[in-house]
């Protein structure tokens, strides 16, 4: 059976991408083709698959340790290798542009926070990104608080105008407005 077909079948039965990768690898297939098969089964474009796997190939896939298939699958998933890109609407792209302005206005961002935001942008989980940024704050010496909070207010207004917005966005927007008024 073709690896991508097996991956697609396994995913259709409710397995996570990490578990699907582990199953394929445990069946004796090489790590790179297993990861490629999962990405193909998830309809991740081949160019994007190559880019993502190229970034982690040497560290995770080139020299696999015995019995590490599940761990490798979990790390690949945590890195966002199996994140399915969402086609954003023009409004969603505008929201992301406001987020990027806010990130620049932070004056610095922790790598883990940046990674999470990038994954949410890719998958279209803009609510999580907004809540995360609203809970953060610009750095006192290098950030631009006025630009940061204003950008988040603009993004929040767009998010709350969407049909059935998450109620948490309204509270986060109120917080951002308060912070913007203080600067």
Short mmCIF file of C-alpha atoms in Angstrom, two decimals, residues 2-178:
data_model
loop_
_atom_site.label_atom_id
_atom_site.label_comp_id
_atom_site.label_asym_id
_atom_site.label_seq_id
_atom_site.Cartn_x
_atom_site.Cartn_y
_atom_site.Cartn_z
CA UNK A 2 1.25 3.49 -0.85
CA UNK A 3 2.40 5.36 2.27
CA UNK A 4 0.21 8.40 1.63
CA UNK A 5 -2.83 6.15 1.18
CA UNK A 6 -2.08 4.40 4.45
CA UNK A 7 -1.54 7.76 6.16
CA UNK A 8 -4.82 9.11 4.78
CA UNK A 9 -6.66 5.99 5.99
CA UNK A 10 -5.08 6.20 9.44
CA UNK A 11 -5.97 9.88 9.76
CA UNK A 12 -9.54 9.17 8.67
CA UNK A 13 -9.83 6.71 11.56
CA UNK A 14 -9.12 9.52 14.04
CA UNK A 15 -5.38 9.17 14.54
CA UNK A 16 -3.37 12.32 15.07
CA UNK A 17 -0.70 13.22 12.53
CA UNK A 18 1.96 12.33 15.15
CA UNK A 19 0.44 8.89 15.73
CA UNK A 20 0.10 8.37 11.98
CA UNK A 21 3.78 9.19 11.50
CA UNK A 22 4.73 6.79 14.31
CA UNK A 23 2.66 3.98 12.80
CA UNK A 24 4.29 4.36 9.39
CA UNK A 25 7.75 4.50 10.93
CA UNK A 26 7.10 1.46 13.13
CA UNK A 27 6.17 -0.47 9.99
CA UNK A 28 9.80 -0.10 8.95
CA UNK A 29 9.63 2.86 6.60
CA UNK A 30 12.30 5.55 6.63
CA UNK A 31 11.49 8.73 8.60
CA UNK A 32 11.51 11.22 5.72
CA UNK A 33 9.05 9.31 3.50
CA UNK A 34 6.80 8.76 6.53
CA UNK A 35 6.68 12.46 7.31
CA UNK A 36 6.16 13.29 3.64
CA UNK A 37 3.27 10.80 3.46
CA UNK A 38 1.53 12.37 6.46
CA UNK A 39 1.91 15.84 4.93
CA UNK A 40 0.59 14.57 1.59
CA UNK A 41 -2.38 12.93 3.34
CA UNK A 42 -3.11 16.27 5.04
CA UNK A 43 -3.01 18.04 1.64
CA UNK A 44 -0.07 20.22 2.62
CA UNK A 45 1.46 21.52 -0.63
CA UNK A 46 4.63 19.68 -1.67
CA UNK A 47 6.76 22.84 -1.76
CA UNK A 48 5.68 23.70 1.79
CA UNK A 49 6.25 20.09 2.87
CA UNK A 50 9.79 20.18 1.47
CA UNK A 51 10.51 23.48 3.25
CA UNK A 52 9.18 22.27 6.60
CA UNK A 53 10.95 18.92 6.47
CA UNK A 54 14.15 20.53 5.24
CA UNK A 55 14.24 22.67 8.38
CA UNK A 56 14.15 19.67 10.71
CA UNK A 57 15.59 16.85 8.60
CA UNK A 58 19.09 16.75 10.06
CA UNK A 59 17.93 17.03 13.67
CA UNK A 60 14.99 14.60 13.57
CA UNK A 61 14.86 12.48 10.46
CA UNK A 62 18.40 11.82 9.24
CA UNK A 63 19.53 9.46 11.99
CA UNK A 64 16.53 8.05 13.88
CA UNK A 65 17.01 6.41 17.25
CA UNK A 66 15.44 2.99 17.76
CA UNK A 67 11.95 3.06 19.29
CA UNK A 68 11.69 6.86 18.96
CA UNK A 69 8.91 6.92 16.37
CA UNK A 70 6.23 8.26 18.72
CA UNK A 71 8.56 10.92 20.15
CA UNK A 72 9.64 12.00 16.67
CA UNK A 73 6.01 12.24 15.55
CA UNK A 74 5.15 14.39 18.56
CA UNK A 75 8.10 16.71 17.94
CA UNK A 76 7.20 17.04 14.25
CA UNK A 77 3.65 17.92 15.26
CA UNK A 78 4.84 20.41 17.91
CA UNK A 79 7.11 22.07 15.35
CA UNK A 80 4.11 22.62 13.09
CA UNK A 81 5.29 20.29 10.33
CA UNK A 82 1.79 18.80 10.12
CA UNK A 83 -0.12 22.10 10.43
CA UNK A 84 -2.62 22.37 7.59
CA UNK A 85 -2.50 25.86 6.10
CA UNK A 86 -5.80 27.70 6.03
CA UNK A 87 -6.59 30.03 3.16
CA UNK A 88 -7.27 33.34 4.93
CA UNK A 89 -9.98 35.74 3.84
CA UNK A 90 -9.02 39.35 3.07
CA UNK A 91 -10.31 40.39 6.51
CA UNK A 92 -8.29 37.66 8.21
CA UNK A 93 -5.18 38.77 6.30
CA UNK A 94 -5.80 42.32 7.57
CA UNK A 95 -6.08 40.97 11.13
CA UNK A 96 -2.75 39.17 10.68
CA UNK A 97 -1.21 42.39 9.35
CA UNK A 98 -2.34 44.15 12.55
CA UNK A 99 -0.86 41.30 14.59
CA UNK A 100 2.46 41.66 12.76
CA UNK A 101 2.47 45.39 13.49
CA UNK A 102 1.80 44.64 17.16
CA UNK A 103 4.59 42.04 17.22
CA UNK A 104 7.02 44.61 15.81
CA UNK A 105 5.79 47.13 18.38
CA UNK A 106 6.48 44.67 21.20
CA UNK A 107 10.16 45.46 20.90
CA UNK A 108 11.08 41.79 21.20
CA UNK A 109 9.27 38.48 21.48
CA UNK A 110 10.18 35.15 23.04
CA UNK A 111 10.92 32.47 20.40
CA UNK A 112 8.27 30.12 21.81
CA UNK A 113 5.63 32.83 21.63
CA UNK A 114 6.68 33.67 18.07
CA UNK A 115 6.49 29.98 17.12
CA UNK A 116 3.00 29.64 18.54
CA UNK A 117 1.82 32.76 16.75
CA UNK A 118 3.26 31.55 13.45
CA UNK A 119 1.42 28.24 13.83
CA UNK A 120 -1.85 30.02 14.61
CA UNK A 121 -1.44 32.28 11.58
CA UNK A 122 -0.80 29.21 9.41
CA UNK A 123 -3.82 27.31 10.68
CA UNK A 124 -6.08 30.37 10.84
CA UNK A 125 -6.56 30.24 14.61
CA UNK A 126 -6.67 34.00 14.92
CA UNK A 127 -8.64 33.89 18.17
CA UNK A 128 -5.79 32.12 19.97
CA UNK A 129 -3.28 34.54 18.45
CA UNK A 130 -5.33 37.54 19.56
CA UNK A 131 -5.81 36.28 23.10
CA UNK A 132 -2.11 35.52 23.36
CA UNK A 133 -1.06 38.98 22.18
CA UNK A 134 -3.68 40.71 24.34
CA UNK A 135 -2.27 38.93 27.39
CA UNK A 136 1.27 40.05 26.55
CA UNK A 137 2.70 43.55 26.62
CA UNK A 138 5.37 45.54 24.81
CA UNK A 139 8.82 45.69 26.37
CA UNK A 140 9.34 48.90 28.37
CA UNK A 141 12.62 49.99 26.76
CA UNK A 142 12.31 48.77 23.18
CA UNK A 143 8.58 48.53 22.57
CA UNK A 144 6.03 51.02 21.37
CA UNK A 145 3.02 50.66 23.69
CA UNK A 146 0.77 53.06 21.77
CA UNK A 147 1.31 51.25 18.46
CA UNK A 148 1.05 47.83 20.13
CA UNK A 149 -2.31 48.44 21.81
CA UNK A 150 -3.76 50.41 18.89
CA UNK A 151 -2.90 47.56 16.50
CA UNK A 152 -4.56 45.06 18.81
CA UNK A 153 -7.67 47.25 19.13
CA UNK A 154 -7.93 47.37 15.32
CA UNK A 155 -7.48 43.60 15.06
CA UNK A 156 -10.00 42.98 17.84
CA UNK A 157 -12.60 45.17 16.19
CA UNK A 158 -12.29 43.13 13.00
CA UNK A 159 -12.47 39.85 14.91
CA UNK A 160 -15.57 40.89 16.86
CA UNK A 161 -17.28 41.98 13.62
CA UNK A 162 -17.04 38.42 12.27
CA UNK A 163 -20.07 36.15 12.62
CA UNK A 164 -20.22 34.40 16.01
CA UNK A 165 -16.97 35.72 17.51
CA UNK A 166 -15.53 33.92 20.50
CA UNK A 167 -16.83 35.77 23.60
CA UNK A 168 -13.29 35.94 25.00
CA UNK A 169 -12.34 38.31 22.18
CA UNK A 170 -14.74 40.97 23.51
CA UNK A 171 -13.08 40.88 26.93
CA UNK A 172 -9.60 40.96 25.40
CA UNK A 173 -10.65 43.87 23.17
CA UNK A 174 -11.90 45.80 26.22
CA UNK A 175 -8.52 45.19 27.88
CA UNK A 176 -6.66 46.39 24.76
CA UNK A 177 -8.82 49.52 24.58
CA UNK A 178 -8.08 50.27 28.23
#
